[in-house]
């Protein structure tokens, strides 16, 4: 089988969920025989890729977010066109068979950069497309370009991305590929678990975890409100919030957490741990993970928790119901039902045998999300896209 050359373009050098998926995928693609080159701005992503011996090229940093400020908007548009020219130069030099754009913004840039180059572009849609005035324009580009196709992390994400009007053109070019997670060969010993809990000052108290980048859609402020109600019934329960505001525009939200913590009077039982490198160990040391997110395409932290044997209570939004079977591999609560979320957490705390049952079922279910199977399917999508485009291009000529 001929080796396929893939240019993976990521519009930011910061490492968040989509970038972690990419960093896990690239070495597996190399082992299968894919020649990958990562295009991204300078930053943590490039450094981590180079540690894994992944070939990289430095691209411009894309500065583009929706705004009503006309002066800022002009600057963002300038950044988009500058980045398109930069990516186009890199692609002319690399001559890949296909471009994997690791976000919607990356897809827009890659599609613009490849006009006239006869290169297929695979958009990897990790996030829910927000409802803003630019969304119809994004869908129009996605739908009308014959060179675009899409891999989405959940059916819910794909449905939101396609929208109602553009669905007839986008849906036939879309494949759903759920994220994968590494499965541990061993679990920590009881002594190791106790040592981590002691380091957190928890001891034998019930420990709830809330893990993810600090931002409004992850709803950590809502988690504090939920926990305040939980604590009225069980004042000895402890909450650990793990994560930080990765992007500057979320810093004000992060600052609100400490303020709200004091206002609710729960600061003695809540720990803001910030960014941690030992999340896997923390998951095994916790008793329950709560995911209060208001928007979650297909959260890696739930996959990781299920793999670690930690039961999960989550809001039933977006792609989460595709991952958790309510009452069998976790508990789902509508995002509008705060009282139900509180009662579900209290019920889980009071029923350790049911937590164990849920955790075991989740651990079995999660084995379907194998990283090796994910990589094989991903390379199959890449090869299919490259070959289909070559065939259609040949027919057109």
Coordinates of C-alpha atoms in Angstrom, one line a residue:
X1 CA 0.0 0.0 0.0
X2 CA 1.4 3.4 -1.0
X3 CA 2.4 5.7 1.8
X4 CA 0.0 8.6 2.2
X5 CA 1.4 12.1 2.9
X6 CA -0.8 14.2 5.3
X7 CA -0.4 17.8 6.3
X8 CA -2.1 18.3 9.7
X9 CA -3.0 22.0 10.3
X10 CA -3.8 23.3 13.7
X11 CA -4.7 27.0 13.9
X12 CA -3.3 27.4 17.5
X13 CA -0.2 26.4 19.3
X14 CA -2.0 26.0 22.6
X15 CA -2.8 22.5 23.7
X16 CA -6.5 21.9 24.6
X17 CA -8.8 18.9 24.0
X18 CA -8.5 18.8 20.2
X19 CA -4.8 19.1 20.3
X20 CA -4.4 16.3 22.8
X21 CA -6.4 14.0 20.5
X22 CA -4.1 15.0 17.7
X23 CA -0.9 14.4 19.8
X24 CA -2.2 10.9 20.6
X25 CA -3.1 10.2 17.0
X26 CA 0.1 11.3 15.2
X27 CA 2.5 8.6 16.5
X28 CA -0.1 5.9 15.8
X29 CA -0.5 7.2 12.2
X30 CA 3.3 7.0 11.8
X31 CA 3.3 3.4 13.0
X32 CA 0.6 2.6 10.4
X33 CA 2.8 4.1 7.6
X34 CA 1.4 7.6 7.3
X35 CA 3.9 10.4 6.6
X36 CA 2.6 13.3 8.8
X37 CA 3.7 16.9 9.0
X38 CA 2.2 19.1 11.6
X39 CA 1.6 22.8 10.6
X40 CA 1.0 25.0 13.7
X41 CA 2.1 28.3 15.3
X42 CA 4.9 28.2 17.8
X43 CA 3.9 26.9 21.2
X44 CA 3.3 23.9 23.4
X45 CA 1.7 21.8 20.6
X46 CA 4.8 22.1 18.4
X47 CA 7.1 21.3 21.3
X48 CA 5.1 18.2 22.3
X49 CA 4.9 17.0 18.7
X50 CA 8.7 17.3 18.3
X51 CA 9.2 15.3 21.5
X52 CA 7.3 12.5 19.7
X53 CA 9.6 12.9 16.7
X54 CA 6.7 14.3 14.5
X55 CA 7.9 16.5 11.7
X56 CA 6.6 20.1 12.1
X57 CA 6.4 23.4 10.2
X58 CA 5.8 26.7 11.9
X59 CA 2.8 28.6 10.6
X60 CA 1.5 32.0 11.4
X61 CA -0.7 32.4 14.5
X62 CA -4.3 32.9 13.5
X63 CA -6.1 35.7 15.4
X64 CA -9.8 35.3 14.6
X65 CA -12.8 35.3 16.9
X66 CA -16.3 36.6 16.4
X67 CA -16.7 40.2 17.5
X68 CA -19.0 43.2 17.0
X69 CA -16.1 45.6 17.2
X70 CA -15.4 46.7 13.6
X71 CA -11.8 47.7 14.2
X72 CA -11.0 44.3 15.8
X73 CA -12.9 42.5 13.1
X74 CA -10.8 44.2 10.4
X75 CA -7.7 43.0 12.2
X76 CA -9.0 39.5 12.5
X77 CA -9.9 39.4 8.7
X78 CA -6.3 40.6 8.0
X79 CA -5.0 37.7 10.2
X80 CA -7.1 35.2 8.3
X81 CA -5.8 36.3 4.9
X82 CA -2.2 36.5 6.1
X83 CA -2.5 33.0 7.6
X84 CA -4.0 31.6 4.4
X85 CA -1.1 32.9 2.3
X86 CA 1.4 31.4 4.9
X87 CA -0.3 28.0 4.8
X88 CA -0.5 28.0 1.0
X89 CA 3.3 28.5 0.8
X90 CA 3.8 25.6 3.2
X91 CA 1.5 23.3 1.3
X92 CA 3.1 24.2 -2.0
X93 CA 6.4 23.0 -0.5
X94 CA 5.1 19.9 1.2
X95 CA 2.8 18.6 -1.6
X96 CA 0.7 16.4 0.7
X97 CA -2.0 14.0 -0.6
X98 CA -4.6 15.4 1.8
X99 CA -4.9 18.2 4.5
X100 CA -6.3 17.4 7.9
X101 CA -7.6 20.6 9.4
X102 CA -8.0 20.1 13.2
X103 CA -10.8 22.6 13.8
X104 CA -13.4 24.6 12.0
X105 CA -11.2 27.6 11.9
X106 CA -8.3 25.5 10.5
X107 CA -10.7 24.1 8.0
X108 CA -11.6 27.6 6.7
X109 CA -8.0 28.6 6.4
X110 CA -7.0 25.3 4.7
X111 CA -9.9 25.5 2.3
X112 CA -8.9 29.0 1.3
X113 CA -5.2 28.2 1.1
X114 CA -5.8 25.3 -1.3
X115 CA -7.9 27.1 -3.9
X116 CA -6.4 26.1 -7.2
X117 CA -4.0 23.5 -5.7
X118 CA -6.4 20.5 -6.2
X119 CA -5.9 19.2 -2.6
X120 CA -8.7 17.6 -0.6
X121 CA -9.3 19.1 2.9
X122 CA -10.7 17.0 5.8
X123 CA -12.2 19.3 8.5
X124 CA -12.0 17.7 11.9
X125 CA -15.0 19.2 13.8
X126 CA -14.3 18.8 17.6
X127 CA -16.6 21.6 18.8
X128 CA -20.2 22.6 18.4
X129 CA -20.5 25.4 15.8
X130 CA -21.8 28.4 17.8
X131 CA -24.9 30.3 16.7
X132 CA -23.5 33.6 15.5
X133 CA -23.8 35.7 12.2
X134 CA -20.7 34.0 10.6
X135 CA -22.1 30.4 11.0
X136 CA -24.1 30.5 7.7
X137 CA -21.0 31.8 5.9
X138 CA -18.9 28.9 7.4
X139 CA -21.5 26.3 6.4
X140 CA -21.6 27.8 2.9
X141 CA -17.9 27.3 2.4
X142 CA -18.1 23.8 3.9
X143 CA -21.0 22.8 1.7
X144 CA -20.0 24.4 -1.7
X145 CA -16.3 23.4 -1.9
X146 CA -15.9 20.1 -3.8
X147 CA -12.6 19.6 -1.9
X148 CA -14.0 19.5 1.6
X149 CA -15.2 16.6 3.7
X150 CA -15.7 16.3 7.5
X151 CA -15.0 14.0 10.4
X152 CA -17.1 14.9 13.5
X153 CA -16.6 13.7 17.1
X154 CA -20.3 12.9 17.6
X155 CA -23.6 12.8 15.8
X156 CA -24.8 15.8 17.8
X157 CA -21.7 17.8 16.7
X158 CA -22.3 16.8 13.0
X159 CA -25.9 17.8 13.2
X160 CA -25.2 21.2 14.6
X161 CA -22.3 21.8 12.1
X162 CA -24.5 20.9 9.1
X163 CA -27.4 23.1 10.2
X164 CA -30.8 22.9 8.5
X165 CA -30.2 24.5 5.1
X166 CA -26.7 23.2 4.3
X167 CA -27.4 19.7 5.7
X168 CA -28.2 18.2 2.2
X169 CA -24.7 19.1 1.0
X170 CA -22.7 18.7 4.2
X171 CA -24.2 15.5 5.7
X172 CA -23.2 13.2 2.7
X173 CA -19.6 14.3 3.1
X174 CA -19.5 13.7 6.9
X175 CA -18.2 10.7 9.0
X176 CA -18.8 10.3 12.7
X177 CA -15.6 9.2 14.6
X178 CA -15.9 9.1 18.4
X179 CA -12.7 9.9 20.3
X180 CA -10.6 7.2 21.9
X181 CA -8.8 6.7 25.1
X182 CA -5.8 4.7 26.4
X183 CA -6.7 1.9 28.7
X184 CA -4.5 1.4 31.7
X185 CA -2.9 -2.0 32.2
X186 CA -2.9 -1.6 35.9
X187 CA -4.7 0.5 38.6
X188 CA -3.1 2.2 41.5
X189 CA -2.9 0.3 44.8
X190 CA -5.0 1.3 47.8
X191 CA -1.9 2.7 49.5
X192 CA -1.2 4.9 46.5
X193 CA -4.8 6.1 46.4
X194 CA -4.7 7.0 50.1
X195 CA -1.4 8.9 49.6
X196 CA -3.0 11.1 46.8
X197 CA -6.1 11.7 48.9
X198 CA -4.0 12.6 51.9
X199 CA -2.0 15.0 49.8
X200 CA -5.3 16.7 49.0
X201 CA -6.3 16.8 52.6
X202 CA -9.4 14.7 51.9
X203 CA -8.7 11.5 53.9
X204 CA -11.8 9.3 53.9
X205 CA -14.3 12.0 52.9
X206 CA -16.3 11.7 49.7
X207 CA -14.4 13.4 46.9
X208 CA -16.1 14.9 43.8
X209 CA -14.0 15.9 40.8
X210 CA -14.8 18.6 38.2
X211 CA -12.1 18.6 35.5
X212 CA -11.6 20.6 32.4
X213 CA -10.4 23.9 31.1
X214 CA -12.0 26.8 32.9
X215 CA -14.5 28.5 30.6
X216 CA -18.3 29.3 30.5
X217 CA -19.3 26.3 28.5
X218 CA -17.7 24.0 31.1
X219 CA -19.9 25.7 33.6
X220 CA -17.7 25.6 36.7
X221 CA -19.6 28.5 38.2
X222 CA -22.8 26.3 37.9
X223 CA -20.8 23.5 39.6
X224 CA -20.2 25.7 42.6
X225 CA -23.9 26.4 42.9
X226 CA -24.7 22.7 42.7
X227 CA -22.1 21.9 45.2
X228 CA -23.4 24.5 47.6
X229 CA -26.7 22.7 47.6
X230 CA -25.1 19.3 48.0
X231 CA -23.1 20.5 51.0
X232 CA -26.3 21.6 52.8
X233 CA -27.1 17.9 53.1
X234 CA -23.6 16.5 53.4
X235 CA -21.2 19.2 54.8
X236 CA -18.2 16.8 54.8
X237 CA -18.1 16.3 51.0
X238 CA -15.2 17.8 49.2
X239 CA -15.0 19.2 45.6
X240 CA -11.8 19.5 43.6
X241 CA -12.0 21.7 40.5
X242 CA -9.1 20.9 38.2
X243 CA -8.1 23.0 35.2
X244 CA -7.3 26.6 34.2
X245 CA -8.3 29.2 31.7
X246 CA -6.2 28.1 28.7
X247 CA -7.2 31.1 26.5
X248 CA -6.9 34.7 27.6
X249 CA -10.6 35.6 27.0
X250 CA -11.6 33.1 29.7
X251 CA -9.4 34.6 32.4
X252 CA -12.2 36.8 33.7
X253 CA -14.4 33.7 34.1
X254 CA -11.7 32.0 36.1
X255 CA -11.4 35.0 38.4
X256 CA -15.1 34.8 39.1
X257 CA -14.7 31.3 40.6
X258 CA -12.7 32.4 43.6
X259 CA -15.1 35.3 44.2
X260 CA -18.2 33.1 44.0
X261 CA -16.6 30.5 46.2
X262 CA -16.3 33.0 49.0
X263 CA -19.8 34.4 48.4
X264 CA -21.3 30.9 48.7
X265 CA -19.3 30.2 51.9
X266 CA -18.0 26.8 50.6
X267 CA -14.4 27.7 50.2
X268 CA -13.3 25.3 53.0
X269 CA -14.6 22.3 51.1
X270 CA -13.7 23.3 47.6
X271 CA -10.1 23.2 46.2
X272 CA -9.2 25.0 43.0
X273 CA -6.2 22.8 41.9
X274 CA -5.4 24.6 38.6
X275 CA -3.8 22.8 35.7
X276 CA -2.4 19.4 36.7
X277 CA -0.2 16.9 34.9
X278 CA -1.5 13.9 37.1
X279 CA -5.1 13.9 36.1
X280 CA -5.1 10.2 35.5
X281 CA -4.0 9.6 39.1
X282 CA -6.5 12.1 40.4
X283 CA -9.3 10.3 38.6
X284 CA -8.5 7.0 40.4
X285 CA -8.3 8.8 43.7
X286 CA -11.8 10.5 43.3
X287 CA -15.2 9.0 44.2
X288 CA -17.3 10.7 41.5
X289 CA -16.8 12.9 38.5
X290 CA -19.4 15.6 37.8
X291 CA -19.6 17.1 34.3
X292 CA -21.8 20.2 34.6
X293 CA -21.0 21.4 31.1
X294 CA -23.7 23.3 29.0
X295 CA -22.0 22.3 25.8
X296 CA -19.9 19.2 25.2
X297 CA -19.3 17.7 21.7
X298 CA -17.7 14.5 23.1
X299 CA -15.7 15.1 26.2
X300 CA -12.3 13.3 26.7
X301 CA -12.6 13.6 30.5
X302 CA -15.6 11.3 30.5
X303 CA -13.7 8.7 28.4
X304 CA -10.7 9.0 30.8
X305 CA -12.9 8.7 33.9
X306 CA -14.7 5.6 32.5
X307 CA -11.4 4.1 31.7
X308 CA -10.1 4.9 35.2
X309 CA -13.1 3.2 36.8
X310 CA -14.6 6.5 38.1
X311 CA -18.4 6.8 37.8
X312 CA -19.7 9.9 36.1
X313 CA -22.7 12.2 36.6
X314 CA -23.1 14.6 33.6
X315 CA -25.5 16.9 31.9
X316 CA -27.2 15.3 29.0
X317 CA -26.0 17.7 26.4
X318 CA -24.7 17.3 22.8
X319 CA -22.6 14.2 22.4
X320 CA -22.6 13.0 26.0
X321 CA -25.6 10.7 25.6
X322 CA -23.7 9.0 22.8
X323 CA -21.1 8.1 25.4
X324 CA -23.1 7.4 28.6
X325 CA -26.1 5.1 28.8
X326 CA -28.1 6.6 31.7
X327 CA -28.3 4.3 34.7
X328 CA -26.0 1.7 33.1
X329 CA -22.6 3.4 32.4
X330 CA -23.2 6.7 34.2
X331 CA -26.0 9.1 35.2
X332 CA -27.4 11.8 32.9
X333 CA -29.3 14.9 34.1
X334 CA -31.0 17.6 32.0
X335 CA -29.0 20.8 32.2
X336 CA -32.1 22.7 33.4
X337 CA -32.6 20.4 36.4
X338 CA -30.3 21.6 39.1
X339 CA -32.3 19.9 41.9
X340 CA -32.1 16.6 40.0
X341 CA -28.3 17.0 39.6
X342 CA -28.0 17.6 43.4
X343 CA -30.2 14.6 44.3
X344 CA -28.3 12.3 41.8
X345 CA -24.9 13.3 43.4
X346 CA -26.3 12.6 46.9
X347 CA -27.8 9.3 45.8
X348 CA -24.5 8.2 44.2
X349 CA -22.6 9.2 47.4
X350 CA -25.0 7.1 49.5
X351 CA -24.9 4.0 47.3
X352 CA -21.3 2.8 46.9
X353 CA -22.4 -0.6 45.5
X354 CA -24.2 1.2 42.6
X355 CA -21.2 3.4 41.9
X356 CA -19.1 0.3 41.7
X357 CA -21.6 -1.4 39.3
X358 CA -21.7 1.7 37.1
X359 CA -17.9 2.0 37.1
X360 CA -17.4 -1.6 36.0
X361 CA -20.0 -1.4 33.2
X362 CA -18.4 1.9 32.0
X363 CA -15.0 0.3 32.0
X364 CA -16.2 -2.5 29.8
X365 CA -18.1 -0.2 27.5
X366 CA -15.1 2.1 27.0
X367 CA -13.0 -0.7 25.5
X368 CA -14.8 -0.1 22.2
X369 CA -13.1 3.3 22.1
X370 CA -9.7 1.8 21.3
X371 CA -6.9 4.2 20.2
X372 CA -5.5 1.6 17.7
X373 CA -9.0 1.1 16.1
X374 CA -9.4 4.9 16.1
X375 CA -6.1 5.4 14.2
X376 CA -6.9 2.6 11.7
X377 CA -10.3 4.1 11.0
X378 CA -8.8 7.6 10.7
X379 CA -6.2 6.6 8.2
X380 CA -9.0 4.8 6.2
X381 CA -10.9 8.1 6.1
X382 CA -7.8 9.9 4.9
X383 CA -7.1 7.4 2.2
X384 CA -10.7 7.3 1.1
X385 CA -10.8 11.1 0.9
X386 CA -7.5 11.3 -1.1
X387 CA -8.5 8.5 -3.5
X388 CA -12.1 9.7 -4.0
X389 CA -10.9 13.2 -4.8
X390 CA -8.3 12.0 -7.3
X391 CA -11.0 9.9 -9.0
X392 CA -13.5 12.8 -9.2
X393 CA -10.7 15.2 -10.3
X394 CA -9.7 12.7 -13.1
X395 CA -13.4 12.4 -14.2
X396 CA -13.8 16.2 -14.2
X397 CA -10.7 16.6 -16.4

